[in-house]
Coordinates of C-alpha atoms in Angstrom, one line a residue:
M1 CA 13.5 -2.3 27.1
V2 CA 10.3 -4.1 26.3
V3 CA 7.4 -2.4 24.3
P4 CA 3.8 -2.6 26.3
E5 CA 2.9 -5.6 25.8
L6 CA -0.7 -5.9 23.5
R7 CA -4.1 -7.0 24.1
P8 CA -3.1 -10.9 22.7
W9 CA -4.1 -12.6 19.7
R10 CA -5.1 -15.6 20.2
A11 CA -7.4 -15.9 17.2
A12 CA -4.2 -15.5 14.7
R13 CA -3.0 -18.5 15.8
P14 CA -5.4 -21.3 13.7
H15 CA -4.3 -19.2 10.6
V16 CA -0.4 -19.5 10.8
T17 CA -1.1 -23.5 10.5
R18 CA 1.3 -25.0 7.9
A19 CA 5.1 -25.3 9.1
A20 CA 7.1 -22.9 6.3
G21 CA 10.0 -26.1 6.4
A22 CA 6.8 -28.2 4.9
V23 CA 6.2 -25.9 2.2
R24 CA 9.1 -23.9 1.2
P25 CA 10.4 -25.7 -1.4
R26 CA 6.9 -26.0 -3.1
L27 CA 6.5 -22.3 -2.5
A28 CA 10.0 -21.6 -4.0
R29 CA 9.0 -23.7 -7.2
A30 CA 5.7 -22.0 -7.6
A31 CA 7.2 -18.4 -6.9
Q32 CA 9.6 -18.9 -10.1
A33 CA 7.1 -19.9 -12.1
V34 CA 3.9 -17.0 -11.7
R35 CA 6.5 -14.0 -10.4
P36 CA 6.1 -12.9 -14.1
R37 CA 2.7 -12.5 -14.2
L38 CA 2.8 -11.4 -10.8
A39 CA 5.3 -8.7 -11.4
R40 CA 3.3 -7.0 -14.0
A41 CA 0.4 -7.1 -11.9
A42 CA 2.8 -5.5 -9.7
T43 CA 2.6 -1.7 -11.8
A44 CA -1.1 -2.3 -12.5
A45 CA -3.1 0.8 -11.7
K46 CA -7.3 -0.8 -10.6
P47 CA -7.9 0.2 -7.1
R48 CA -11.3 -1.4 -7.6
V49 CA -12.3 -4.9 -7.2
V50 CA -10.6 -7.4 -10.3
R51 CA -12.8 -9.6 -11.9
L52 CA -13.1 -12.2 -10.5
A53 CA -14.2 -14.7 -13.1
R54 CA -10.3 -15.4 -13.7
A55 CA -9.0 -15.6 -9.9
V56 CA -12.1 -17.3 -8.4
S57 CA -14.8 -20.3 -8.6
P58 CA -17.9 -19.0 -9.2
Q59 CA -19.4 -19.6 -5.7
A60 CA -16.0 -17.2 -4.3
A61 CA -17.4 -15.0 -7.0
R62 CA -21.1 -14.5 -4.6
I63 CA -19.4 -13.6 -1.8
A64 CA -20.2 -10.3 -1.0
R65 CA -17.7 -7.2 -0.6
P66 CA -18.0 -5.6 3.3
K67 CA -16.6 -2.3 4.2
T68 CA -12.8 -2.4 3.7
W69 CA -11.6 -2.2 7.3
Q70 CA -13.0 -5.4 7.3
Y71 CA -10.4 -8.0 7.1
T72 CA -9.9 -11.3 8.0
A73 CA -6.9 -10.6 11.1
G74 CA -5.3 -14.2 9.9
A75 CA -4.9 -12.8 6.2
A76 CA -3.6 -9.7 6.8
T77 CA -1.2 -10.4 9.6
A78 CA 0.3 -13.6 9.1
G79 CA 1.4 -13.4 4.8
L80 CA -1.0 -16.0 4.1
A81 CA -2.5 -13.4 1.6
L82 CA -0.9 -15.9 -0.9
A83 CA -3.2 -19.4 -0.4
A84 CA -6.6 -19.5 -1.8
G85 CA -8.5 -19.0 0.9
V86 CA -7.3 -15.6 0.8
V87 CA -8.5 -14.5 -2.5
T88 CA -12.1 -14.7 -1.2
A89 CA -11.3 -12.5 1.4
A90 CA -12.6 -9.2 1.7
G91 CA -10.5 -6.1 1.4
P92 CA -9.2 -3.2 -1.2
W93 CA -7.8 -5.1 -4.5
D94 CA -5.3 -1.7 -4.7
S95 CA -3.9 -0.4 -8.2
T96 CA -0.6 -1.3 -7.3
G97 CA -1.4 -4.9 -8.0
Q98 CA -1.0 -5.6 -4.3
R99 CA -4.1 -7.7 -4.1
T100 CA -4.1 -8.6 -7.8
A101 CA -0.8 -10.3 -7.6
E102 CA -1.9 -12.3 -4.8
R103 CA -4.7 -13.7 -6.5
D104 CA -2.7 -14.7 -9.6
R105 CA -0.5 -16.5 -7.0
A106 CA -3.9 -18.3 -5.4
V107 CA -5.5 -18.8 -9.0
A108 CA -1.8 -20.9 -9.9
Q109 CA -1.7 -22.8 -7.5
E110 CA -5.9 -23.8 -8.2
R111 CA -5.7 -24.5 -11.6
T112 CA -5.9 -28.2 -12.8
G113 CA -2.3 -29.4 -14.2
G114 CA -0.5 -31.8 -15.4
A115 CA 0.7 -33.1 -18.9
D116 CA -2.3 -31.8 -20.9
H117 CA -3.2 -28.3 -20.0
G118 CA -6.3 -27.8 -21.1
R119 CA -6.9 -29.8 -23.5
N120 CA -9.8 -31.5 -22.7
T121 CA -12.8 -29.4 -22.1
D122 CA -13.9 -30.6 -18.7
T123 CA -10.3 -29.6 -17.5
S124 CA -9.8 -26.7 -19.0
D125 CA -9.3 -23.5 -17.2
S126 CA -9.1 -21.4 -20.2
S127 CA -12.0 -19.0 -20.3
G128 CA -12.4 -19.4 -24.9
S129 CA -13.7 -22.3 -26.5
S130 CA -11.9 -25.6 -26.8
D131 CA -9.5 -26.1 -30.0
S132 CA -9.7 -29.6 -30.1
S133 CA -13.2 -29.5 -31.7
D134 CA -13.8 -30.8 -35.0
S135 CA -16.0 -29.1 -37.1
S136 CA -19.6 -31.3 -36.1
G137 CA -19.2 -29.7 -33.0
T138 CA -17.8 -32.7 -31.6
T139 CA -15.0 -32.9 -28.9
A140 CA -11.9 -35.1 -29.1
E141 CA -10.9 -37.1 -25.9
G142 CA -7.7 -36.1 -24.9
P143 CA -5.5 -37.4 -22.0
R144 CA -6.7 -36.5 -18.8
P145 CA -4.7 -33.7 -16.7
A146 CA -2.0 -35.2 -14.0
P147 CA -3.2 -34.3 -10.9
S148 CA -2.5 -30.4 -9.6
A149 CA -0.3 -30.4 -6.8
A150 CA -2.5 -28.8 -3.0
S151 CA -2.0 -25.5 -2.8
V152 CA 1.2 -24.7 -0.8
L153 CA -0.6 -22.3 2.1
T154 CA -3.6 -23.1 4.1
G155 CA -6.9 -20.8 3.4
L156 CA -8.8 -19.1 6.0
G157 CA -10.5 -20.5 8.6
G158 CA -9.1 -24.2 7.5
G159 CA -7.5 -26.5 9.5
T160 CA -5.9 -26.8 12.8
S161 CA -2.8 -24.8 14.4
T162 CA 0.4 -26.9 14.4
V163 CA 1.7 -23.1 16.5
K164 CA 3.9 -25.8 19.1
S165 CA 5.2 -23.7 21.7
A166 CA 6.1 -19.6 22.6
P167 CA 8.4 -18.7 21.0
N168 CA 12.5 -18.8 22.2
G169 CA 13.7 -15.6 22.8
K170 CA 17.2 -16.9 23.6
A171 CA 17.2 -19.1 20.3
L172 CA 16.1 -16.1 18.9
A173 CA 19.3 -14.0 20.2
D174 CA 21.5 -16.7 19.1
L175 CA 20.4 -16.8 15.6
M176 CA 19.7 -13.1 14.8
G177 CA 22.4 -11.6 16.8
P178 CA 25.2 -13.1 14.1
L179 CA 24.2 -11.9 11.2
L180 CA 23.0 -8.6 12.7
D181 CA 26.1 -8.5 13.3
A182 CA 27.1 -7.8 9.8
P183 CA 29.9 -5.1 9.0
E184 CA 27.4 -4.4 6.6
L185 CA 25.0 -2.9 8.7
G186 CA 27.3 -0.1 9.2
S187 CA 28.4 1.8 12.5
Q188 CA 24.6 2.1 14.3
L189 CA 21.9 -0.4 14.5
S190 CA 18.3 -0.8 16.0
A191 CA 16.3 -4.1 16.2
A192 CA 14.1 -5.4 17.4
V193 CA 11.2 -8.5 16.9
V194 CA 7.9 -9.0 18.5
D195 CA 6.0 -12.1 19.2
V196 CA 2.8 -10.9 17.6
A197 CA 0.6 -12.9 19.5
S198 CA 1.5 -11.3 22.5
G199 CA 2.7 -8.6 21.6
K200 CA 5.7 -9.2 23.4
R201 CA 9.5 -8.1 22.5
L202 CA 11.3 -11.3 21.7
Y203 CA 14.8 -9.7 20.9
G204 CA 16.3 -6.4 20.9
E205 CA 19.9 -4.8 19.7
G206 CA 19.7 -1.2 20.4
G207 CA 16.1 -1.3 19.9
A208 CA 14.9 1.8 21.9
E209 CA 17.4 3.8 20.0
A210 CA 16.3 6.8 17.8
L211 CA 17.8 6.4 13.9
T212 CA 17.0 7.3 10.8
P213 CA 14.2 4.9 8.8
A214 CA 14.1 6.2 5.4
S215 CA 11.1 5.2 3.7
T216 CA 10.1 2.7 7.1
T217 CA 8.1 6.1 7.9
K218 CA 5.2 5.5 5.8
I219 CA 4.7 2.8 8.3
A220 CA 4.6 5.7 10.2
T221 CA 2.6 7.7 8.3
A222 CA -0.2 5.0 7.6
A223 CA -1.3 4.4 11.0
A224 CA -1.5 7.7 12.1
A225 CA -3.2 8.8 9.2
L226 CA -5.9 5.7 9.5
A227 CA -5.9 6.3 13.3
A228 CA -7.1 10.2 12.3
L229 CA -9.8 9.3 9.5
G230 CA -10.5 5.9 8.6
P231 CA -10.0 3.2 6.5
D232 CA -13.5 4.5 4.5
H233 CA -12.4 8.0 4.5
R234 CA -11.9 9.7 0.7
L235 CA -10.1 12.7 -0.8
T236 CA -12.6 14.5 -2.9
T237 CA -11.9 17.6 -5.6
R238 CA -14.2 19.7 -6.6
A239 CA -15.8 22.6 -8.6
A240 CA -17.6 25.8 -7.3
L241 CA -19.7 28.4 -9.1
E242 CA -19.7 32.3 -7.6
P243 CA -23.0 33.4 -7.4
D244 CA -22.0 36.7 -8.3
T245 CA -18.6 36.8 -10.0
K246 CA -19.6 33.3 -12.1
E247 CA -16.0 32.3 -11.1
L248 CA -15.6 28.7 -11.1
V249 CA -13.4 27.7 -9.1
L250 CA -11.4 24.3 -9.0
V251 CA -10.6 23.1 -5.7
G252 CA -8.3 21.1 -4.2
G253 CA -9.2 17.9 -1.1
G254 CA -5.5 16.7 -1.1
D255 CA -5.4 13.9 -3.9
P256 CA -2.3 13.0 -5.2
T257 CA -3.8 10.0 -6.6
L258 CA -6.3 12.1 -9.0
T259 CA -5.4 11.8 -12.3
A260 CA -6.1 13.1 -16.0
R261 CA -5.3 10.0 -18.2
K262 CA -8.3 8.5 -20.4
E263 CA -8.4 5.6 -18.4
A264 CA -9.1 6.5 -14.6
D265 CA -8.9 2.4 -13.3
G266 CA -11.3 3.3 -10.1
W267 CA -9.2 6.2 -9.5
A268 CA -11.0 9.6 -8.8
S269 CA -11.1 11.3 -12.7
L270 CA -10.2 15.3 -13.5
R271 CA -12.2 13.9 -16.8
D272 CA -15.4 12.6 -15.5
L273 CA -15.0 15.9 -13.1
A274 CA -14.9 17.9 -16.2
D275 CA -18.3 16.2 -17.3
R276 CA -20.0 16.9 -15.1
T277 CA -19.0 20.8 -14.7
A278 CA -20.0 21.2 -18.1
E279 CA -23.0 19.8 -17.9
A280 CA -24.2 21.5 -14.6
L281 CA -22.7 24.7 -16.6
K282 CA -24.6 24.0 -19.5
K283 CA -28.3 23.1 -17.9
R284 CA -27.0 27.0 -16.0
D285 CA -27.3 28.4 -19.6
V286 CA -23.4 29.5 -18.9
R287 CA -20.5 29.2 -21.8
Q288 CA -17.9 31.2 -20.3
V289 CA -16.1 31.3 -16.9
T290 CA -13.2 32.8 -15.1
L291 CA -11.4 30.0 -14.0
S292 CA -9.7 29.5 -10.5
Y293 CA -8.3 27.2 -8.8
D294 CA -8.4 26.7 -4.3
K295 CA -5.3 24.7 -3.0
T296 CA -5.9 26.1 0.6
L297 CA -6.3 23.3 2.0
Y298 CA -2.5 22.8 3.3
A299 CA -0.5 25.6 4.4
G300 CA 3.3 26.7 4.3
P301 CA 6.2 25.6 1.8
E302 CA 5.0 23.2 -0.9
R303 CA 9.0 22.2 -1.9
H304 CA 10.5 19.4 0.4
P305 CA 13.6 20.1 2.6
I306 CA 15.7 17.9 -0.1
G307 CA 14.8 20.7 -2.8
K308 CA 13.6 19.7 -6.2
N309 CA 14.0 16.1 -6.9
P310 CA 12.3 13.2 -9.5
N311 CA 11.7 11.2 -6.1
L312 CA 8.1 14.2 -4.7
A313 CA 6.8 17.0 -6.5
P314 CA 5.9 19.6 -4.2
V315 CA 3.5 19.2 -1.5
S316 CA 0.1 20.7 -2.7
A317 CA -3.3 20.1 -1.5
L318 CA -4.6 19.7 -6.0
M319 CA -2.4 18.2 -8.4
V320 CA -3.1 15.3 -11.1
D321 CA -1.1 12.2 -11.4
E322 CA 1.4 13.4 -8.8
G323 CA 2.7 16.0 -10.7
R324 CA 4.7 13.5 -13.2
T325 CA 5.4 14.6 -16.5
D326 CA 5.6 11.1 -18.5
D327 CA 2.9 8.3 -18.7
S328 CA 4.9 6.5 -15.1
T329 CA 2.5 6.2 -12.1
S330 CA 5.4 5.1 -9.5
G331 CA 9.2 5.7 -8.9
T332 CA 11.2 8.6 -10.0
A333 CA 10.1 11.2 -12.7
A334 CA 10.4 14.9 -13.8
R335 CA 7.8 17.0 -11.7
V336 CA 6.0 20.0 -12.6
P337 CA 6.7 23.2 -10.8
D338 CA 3.3 23.9 -9.9
P339 CA 1.0 20.8 -9.4
A340 CA -1.8 22.9 -8.8
K341 CA -1.0 25.8 -11.7
D342 CA -0.5 22.3 -13.6
A343 CA -4.1 20.9 -12.5
A344 CA -6.1 23.7 -13.6
A345 CA -4.6 23.8 -17.1
K346 CA -5.4 20.5 -17.8
F347 CA -9.0 21.0 -16.2
A348 CA -9.6 24.0 -18.2
D349 CA -8.4 22.3 -21.3
L350 CA -11.0 19.7 -20.8
L351 CA -13.5 22.3 -20.3
A352 CA -13.0 23.5 -23.7
D353 CA -13.0 20.3 -25.3
R354 CA -16.9 20.4 -23.0
G355 CA -17.8 23.5 -24.7
I356 CA -16.9 25.6 -21.8
K357 CA -14.1 28.7 -22.2
T358 CA -12.3 29.5 -19.8
T359 CA -10.2 32.0 -18.6
A360 CA -5.9 31.2 -18.0
P361 CA -6.5 30.2 -14.3
G362 CA -5.0 31.8 -11.2
P363 CA -5.0 31.3 -7.3
S364 CA -7.7 32.3 -5.5
K365 CA -10.3 30.7 -2.3
A366 CA -13.7 29.5 -2.8
T367 CA -16.4 31.4 -0.5
N368 CA -18.7 30.1 1.9
R369 CA -21.5 31.0 -0.7
A370 CA -19.5 29.2 -4.2
E371 CA -22.3 26.5 -5.2
P372 CA -21.3 23.3 -5.9
L373 CA -21.2 22.1 -8.8
A374 CA -19.7 18.5 -9.1
E375 CA -16.7 16.5 -7.3
V376 CA -15.1 13.2 -7.6
S377 CA -13.5 11.3 -5.0
S378 CA -10.4 9.1 -4.5
P379 CA -11.3 5.7 -3.6
P380 CA -11.1 4.7 0.3
L381 CA -8.3 5.5 2.4
S382 CA -7.1 1.9 2.7
A383 CA -6.2 1.9 -0.7
L384 CA -3.9 5.1 -0.8
V385 CA -2.6 3.3 2.2
E386 CA -1.6 0.1 0.3
R387 CA -0.7 2.1 -2.9
M388 CA 1.7 4.1 -0.5
L389 CA 3.1 0.5 1.0
T390 CA 3.5 -0.6 -1.7
N391 CA 5.1 1.3 -3.5
S392 CA 7.1 3.6 -1.1
D393 CA 5.0 6.2 -2.6
N394 CA 6.5 9.7 -1.5
D395 CA 3.3 12.1 -3.1
I396 CA 0.9 10.1 -1.3
A397 CA 2.8 9.6 2.4
E398 CA 3.5 13.3 2.0
A399 CA -0.4 13.5 1.4
L400 CA -1.5 11.7 4.1
A401 CA 1.0 13.6 6.5
R402 CA -1.3 16.7 5.8
Q403 CA -4.0 15.0 5.8
T404 CA -3.9 13.9 9.6
A405 CA -2.9 17.6 10.3
V406 CA -5.8 18.8 8.7
A407 CA -8.2 16.3 10.9
S408 CA -6.3 16.5 14.1
G409 CA -6.5 20.6 13.9
A410 CA -3.2 21.1 13.4
R411 CA -1.3 23.3 10.7
A412 CA -1.0 21.4 7.4
D413 CA 2.5 22.2 7.1
F414 CA 5.6 19.6 6.9
D415 CA 6.1 20.1 10.8
G416 CA 2.3 20.3 11.6
A417 CA 2.2 17.0 10.2
G418 CA 5.1 16.0 11.9
K419 CA 3.8 16.7 15.3
A420 CA 0.2 15.3 14.2
I421 CA 2.0 12.3 13.1
G422 CA 3.9 11.6 16.3
D423 CA 0.4 12.5 18.6
R424 CA -2.0 10.2 16.9
L425 CA 1.0 7.4 17.6
E426 CA 0.6 8.1 21.2
K427 CA -3.2 7.8 22.0
L428 CA -2.3 4.5 20.4
G429 CA -0.1 3.7 23.6
L430 CA 2.6 3.2 20.7
P431 CA 6.3 4.0 22.3
V432 CA 6.9 6.8 20.6
A433 CA 9.8 8.5 22.7
G434 CA 13.3 10.1 20.6
S435 CA 10.6 9.7 17.5
D436 CA 11.0 13.1 14.9
F437 CA 8.7 12.8 12.1
K438 CA 10.1 15.7 9.6
D439 CA 8.0 14.9 7.2
G440 CA 5.3 11.7 6.4
S441 CA 8.2 9.7 3.3
G442 CA 11.1 9.5 5.0
L443 CA 12.8 11.5 2.6
N444 CA 13.8 13.6 5.5
R445 CA 17.7 12.4 7.0
A446 CA 15.8 14.8 10.6
D447 CA 13.4 11.6 11.2
R448 CA 13.8 9.4 13.4
L449 CA 12.5 6.4 14.4
T450 CA 13.0 3.0 16.5
A451 CA 13.2 -0.3 16.2
D452 CA 10.4 -0.7 19.4
L453 CA 7.9 1.9 18.0
L454 CA 8.0 0.3 14.1
T455 CA 7.2 -3.1 15.4
A456 CA 4.8 -2.2 18.7
L457 CA 3.2 -0.4 14.9
L458 CA 3.2 -3.9 13.6
A459 CA 1.7 -5.7 16.5
K460 CA -1.2 -3.6 17.1
A461 CA -2.1 -3.3 13.5
A462 CA -2.8 -6.9 14.0
D463 CA -4.7 -6.6 17.0
P464 CA -8.2 -7.2 16.0
A465 CA -9.2 -4.8 18.3
H466 CA -8.0 -2.2 15.9
P467 CA -9.3 -3.3 12.6
Q468 CA -9.1 0.3 11.3
L469 CA -5.4 -0.3 11.0
R470 CA -5.1 -3.4 9.1
P471 CA -4.3 -2.5 5.3
I472 CA -0.9 -1.5 6.9
L473 CA -0.2 -4.7 7.0
T474 CA -2.3 -5.7 3.3
G475 CA 0.0 -3.0 1.6
L476 CA 3.1 -4.0 3.0
P477 CA 5.1 -5.4 -0.4
V478 CA 5.3 -9.4 -0.7
A479 CA 9.1 -10.8 -1.0
G480 CA 9.4 -11.8 -4.4
F481 CA 6.1 -10.7 -5.5
T482 CA 4.8 -7.2 -5.3
G483 CA 6.1 -3.7 -5.1
T484 CA 9.9 -2.7 -3.7
L485 CA 10.5 -6.8 -2.8
T486 CA 9.7 -8.0 -6.4
T487 CA 13.1 -8.8 -7.1
R488 CA 14.1 -9.6 -4.0
Y489 CA 14.0 -12.8 -1.7
T490 CA 14.5 -15.3 -4.9
D491 CA 14.4 -18.4 -2.5
G492 CA 12.4 -20.6 0.1
A493 CA 11.3 -16.3 1.8
A494 CA 9.6 -15.7 -1.1
G495 CA 6.0 -14.9 0.7
I496 CA 6.5 -16.0 3.8
V497 CA 8.1 -12.5 4.1
R498 CA 6.3 -8.8 3.9
A499 CA 8.1 -5.9 4.8
K500 CA 8.8 -2.0 4.5
T501 CA 12.0 -1.5 2.4
G502 CA 14.1 2.3 3.5
T503 CA 17.0 3.0 1.7
L504 CA 19.1 6.4 1.7
T505 CA 23.2 7.4 1.3
G506 CA 24.4 5.7 4.3
V507 CA 21.0 4.5 6.2
N508 CA 19.3 1.0 5.1
A509 CA 16.0 -0.1 7.1
L510 CA 13.6 -3.4 6.5
A511 CA 10.6 -3.7 9.0
G512 CA 7.7 -6.0 8.4
T513 CA 6.4 -9.0 9.1
A514 CA 7.5 -13.2 9.1
V515 CA 5.7 -16.3 10.4
D516 CA 8.7 -19.0 10.9
Q517 CA 9.0 -22.9 10.8
D518 CA 6.8 -23.3 13.7
G519 CA 4.2 -21.0 12.7
H520 CA 5.3 -18.2 14.8
L521 CA 3.9 -14.9 13.6
F522 CA 6.9 -12.2 13.9
A523 CA 7.3 -8.6 13.6
F524 CA 10.4 -7.5 12.7
A525 CA 12.3 -4.0 12.3
F526 CA 16.2 -3.3 11.1
L527 CA 17.3 0.0 10.9
A528 CA 20.7 0.3 9.6
T529 CA 23.0 4.1 10.0
G530 CA 26.2 4.0 8.5
T531 CA 26.4 1.6 5.8
T532 CA 28.8 2.3 2.8
N533 CA 27.2 -0.2 0.3
R534 CA 23.8 -0.1 -0.3
D535 CA 23.7 -3.1 -2.1
A536 CA 25.3 -5.4 0.3
A537 CA 23.5 -3.7 3.2
Q538 CA 20.2 -4.8 1.6
S539 CA 21.3 -7.8 1.5
A540 CA 22.4 -8.6 5.2
L541 CA 19.2 -7.5 5.9
D542 CA 17.3 -10.0 3.7
R543 CA 19.1 -12.5 5.1
T544 CA 18.3 -11.8 8.4
A545 CA 14.7 -11.9 7.4
T546 CA 15.2 -14.9 5.5
A547 CA 16.1 -16.9 8.3
L548 CA 13.3 -15.1 11.0
A549 CA 10.9 -16.8 8.5
S550 CA 13.5 -19.7 9.0
C551 CA 13.6 -20.3 12.0
G552 CA 12.0 -23.1 14.6
C553 CA 12.5 -20.4 17.5
G554 CA 9.7 -22.1 19.7

């Protein structure tokens, strides 16, 4: 079966220019040098644009930032955002450090280097003054630094295409077949590889067979949410005052990234909302209120079918810090049993600190007559999608699934969200036959996707006709650098493969993009079921993706 041919993406070819075989040794060495910094960056929470003074030249810093969907197609899809030229390209720098890591990677390659780093003030890249200055203010002349190596990857807009020919499906099959035949990959396999430039499937092994996708489901969730809402959509939490009863209602807008921490780092802040609400109440000479909370945007059961689990809080339209009971921002953690009640209690404490007394909060629903007092909004949806994919964030995934249902006019519960996701993908012209969405995160073992759907979806996100889907590609973890791939691909595939992982007991999956030695950009998806050793299966999938990136399949 061949997936529907997508709109040709000829414009991508000039941006995947440098042959991988020539750059991999240097890329691997550079990766080892900067990986500790990038791992730290990947856990940071900074959705705003990170200060460019540490990253790029003054000229680059002057470049204006367009709207979030206006990404340069080459960077978004070819995995070349590790190059210095890509650092100056627009796009969300999300809280997970996805863009921070790419920026630091590029800076590491742009610095002047050699045997005398930073000693000569004419060439130092440090922000402070040189320690070689004497008390008279003169600077000792030190040896000039050795010349730095050229950037490993070609920046955007530079060079001419070195793609030699259309990729050869037979050569690809000869390469992939034995690797995907590994016993570590269990009893069932759905695999596909698509040439992104043409949208044609080059390799398939059970590609149309629907299997449990685990967290690769999040790729589909992201596509549906972006298609339904747009990448610039924001989720708003507000406080409203009922005119008759003087009841203050905290109204949840479904933002799982709302935070009560002192340092919000660009996410919507419950403290800011308390500041503005208290100020508005005092202007009305109100110092005491009945506090309620409204979580009615979502419907149905809050608890995921897997039950109480540290991977996911109850799905609520009102929560702070994903209901976590510790200071973590990703990964597993104990969760509060009622996120909305917890958020309202924290809001009450913050109001008390600002001179507003409240009753113990209880559930309610804001009326149409409620007077808006204050609101805070999330970063754009593109940033939420990137954080979700990079960190495999289940709470954001379930929130985006519900938001898709709301935007589609469906009931905002697990069933309605699943149907809304499928409907949105079908409207995009994707091969949804056999797929079944029971949630947005992939934690439900009853979810079903095909490798054909995942690869077609990734190719669609690369199509210039669908710029709203670009955050799917920019959010994919970068091999050896960010998110769930930070500690994987320590060989020459670091920085070349971008992929979403998926792991459940007996299930291992990997879906993403890779650039081969001839400059071809591939979208791939591997779904394995019946695996008995998680780590062995994961390694087998990594070897396959690495081989794809090393292929000269022209």
